[in-house]
Amino acid sequence: MSKVVLAVVGTWLLLCAMIAFPALLPARWEYYLVSPASVSLWLIAMFVSPFAVCWRLRRWIAR
């Protein structure tokens, strides 16, 4: 169970870092990060990505 929590929290931290620190990303991406559509997609990713990460890392989680 702790590996699942680690995967979910790690995914959320990565997504939060991407939206909080756009200066770390290429300059052409900054315009797209602040658009309403991208923020909506980011919110959806906050819910969908942990499931995808847990599915992808299922063998590691099962050990």
mmCIF file of C-alpha atoms in Angstrom:
data_model
loop_
_atom_site.group_PDB
_atom_site.id
_atom_site.type_symbol
_atom_site.label_atom_id
_atom_site.label_comp_id
_atom_site.label_asym_id
_atom_site.label_seq_id
_atom_site.Cartn_x
_atom_site.Cartn_y
_atom_site.Cartn_z
ATOM 1 C CA MET A 1 0.000 0.000 0.000
ATOM 2 C CA SER A 2 2.843 2.403 0.733
ATOM 3 C CA LYS A 3 4.206 1.987 -2.796
ATOM 4 C CA VAL A 4 0.818 3.026 -4.205
ATOM 5 C CA VAL A 5 0.822 6.131 -2.020
ATOM 6 C CA LEU A 6 4.390 6.874 -3.102
ATOM 7 C CA ALA A 7 3.453 6.549 -6.784
ATOM 8 C CA VAL A 8 0.360 8.756 -6.426
ATOM 9 C CA VAL A 9 2.100 11.457 -4.398
ATOM 10 C CA GLY A 10 5.077 11.420 -6.756
ATOM 11 C CA THR A 11 2.785 11.840 -9.749
ATOM 12 C CA TRP A 12 0.942 14.722 -8.106
ATOM 13 C CA LEU A 13 4.199 16.424 -7.146
ATOM 14 C CA LEU A 14 5.482 16.158 -10.700
ATOM 15 C CA LEU A 15 2.264 17.615 -12.099
ATOM 16 C CA CYS A 16 2.292 20.426 -9.537
ATOM 17 C CA ALA A 17 5.924 21.219 -10.308
ATOM 18 C CA MET A 18 5.123 21.445 -14.009
ATOM 19 C CA ILE A 19 2.312 23.941 -13.446
ATOM 20 C CA ALA A 20 4.090 25.880 -10.670
ATOM 21 C CA PHE A 21 7.468 26.263 -12.344
ATOM 22 C CA PRO A 22 6.869 26.921 -16.042
ATOM 23 C CA ALA A 23 10.284 28.567 -16.267
ATOM 24 C CA LEU A 24 11.827 25.094 -16.049
ATOM 25 C CA LEU A 25 10.021 24.093 -19.224
ATOM 26 C CA PRO A 26 10.858 25.318 -22.731
ATOM 27 C CA ALA A 27 9.828 28.944 -23.364
ATOM 28 C CA ARG A 28 7.292 28.105 -26.054
ATOM 29 C CA TRP A 29 5.316 25.973 -23.565
ATOM 30 C CA GLU A 30 4.643 28.879 -21.154
ATOM 31 C CA TYR A 31 1.873 30.292 -23.362
ATOM 32 C CA TYR A 32 0.093 26.940 -23.428
ATOM 33 C CA LEU A 33 0.390 26.398 -19.659
ATOM 34 C CA VAL A 34 -1.696 29.449 -18.776
ATOM 35 C CA SER A 35 -4.571 28.872 -21.175
ATOM 36 C CA PRO A 36 -7.912 27.782 -19.666
ATOM 37 C CA ALA A 37 -7.952 24.614 -21.737
ATOM 38 C CA SER A 38 -4.570 23.492 -20.460
ATOM 39 C CA VAL A 39 -5.529 24.182 -16.852
ATOM 40 C CA SER A 40 -8.662 22.068 -17.344
ATOM 41 C CA LEU A 41 -6.571 19.281 -18.847
ATOM 42 C CA TRP A 42 -4.139 19.590 -15.946
ATOM 43 C CA LEU A 43 -6.996 19.121 -13.468
ATOM 44 C CA ILE A 44 -8.152 16.034 -15.352
ATOM 45 C CA ALA A 45 -4.570 14.743 -15.351
ATOM 46 C CA MET A 46 -4.462 15.127 -11.566
ATOM 47 C CA PHE A 47 -7.190 12.488 -11.359
ATOM 48 C CA VAL A 48 -6.271 10.203 -14.277
ATOM 49 C CA SER A 49 -2.463 10.101 -14.082
ATOM 50 C CA PRO A 50 -2.183 8.317 -10.715
ATOM 51 C CA PHE A 51 -4.258 5.435 -12.069
ATOM 52 C CA ALA A 52 -2.070 5.243 -15.181
ATOM 53 C CA VAL A 53 1.128 5.360 -13.118
ATOM 54 C CA CYS A 54 -0.106 2.657 -10.739
ATOM 55 C CA TRP A 55 -1.094 0.461 -13.672
ATOM 56 C CA ARG A 56 2.290 1.006 -15.329
ATOM 57 C CA LEU A 57 4.194 0.283 -12.101
ATOM 58 C CA ARG A 58 1.970 -2.607 -11.001
ATOM 59 C CA ARG A 59 4.838 -5.140 -10.932
ATOM 60 C CA TRP A 60 6.937 -2.861 -8.728
ATOM 61 C CA ILE A 61 3.960 -2.225 -6.450
ATOM 62 C CA ALA A 62 3.199 -5.935 -6.138
ATOM 63 C CA ARG A 63 6.701 -6.804 -4.874
#
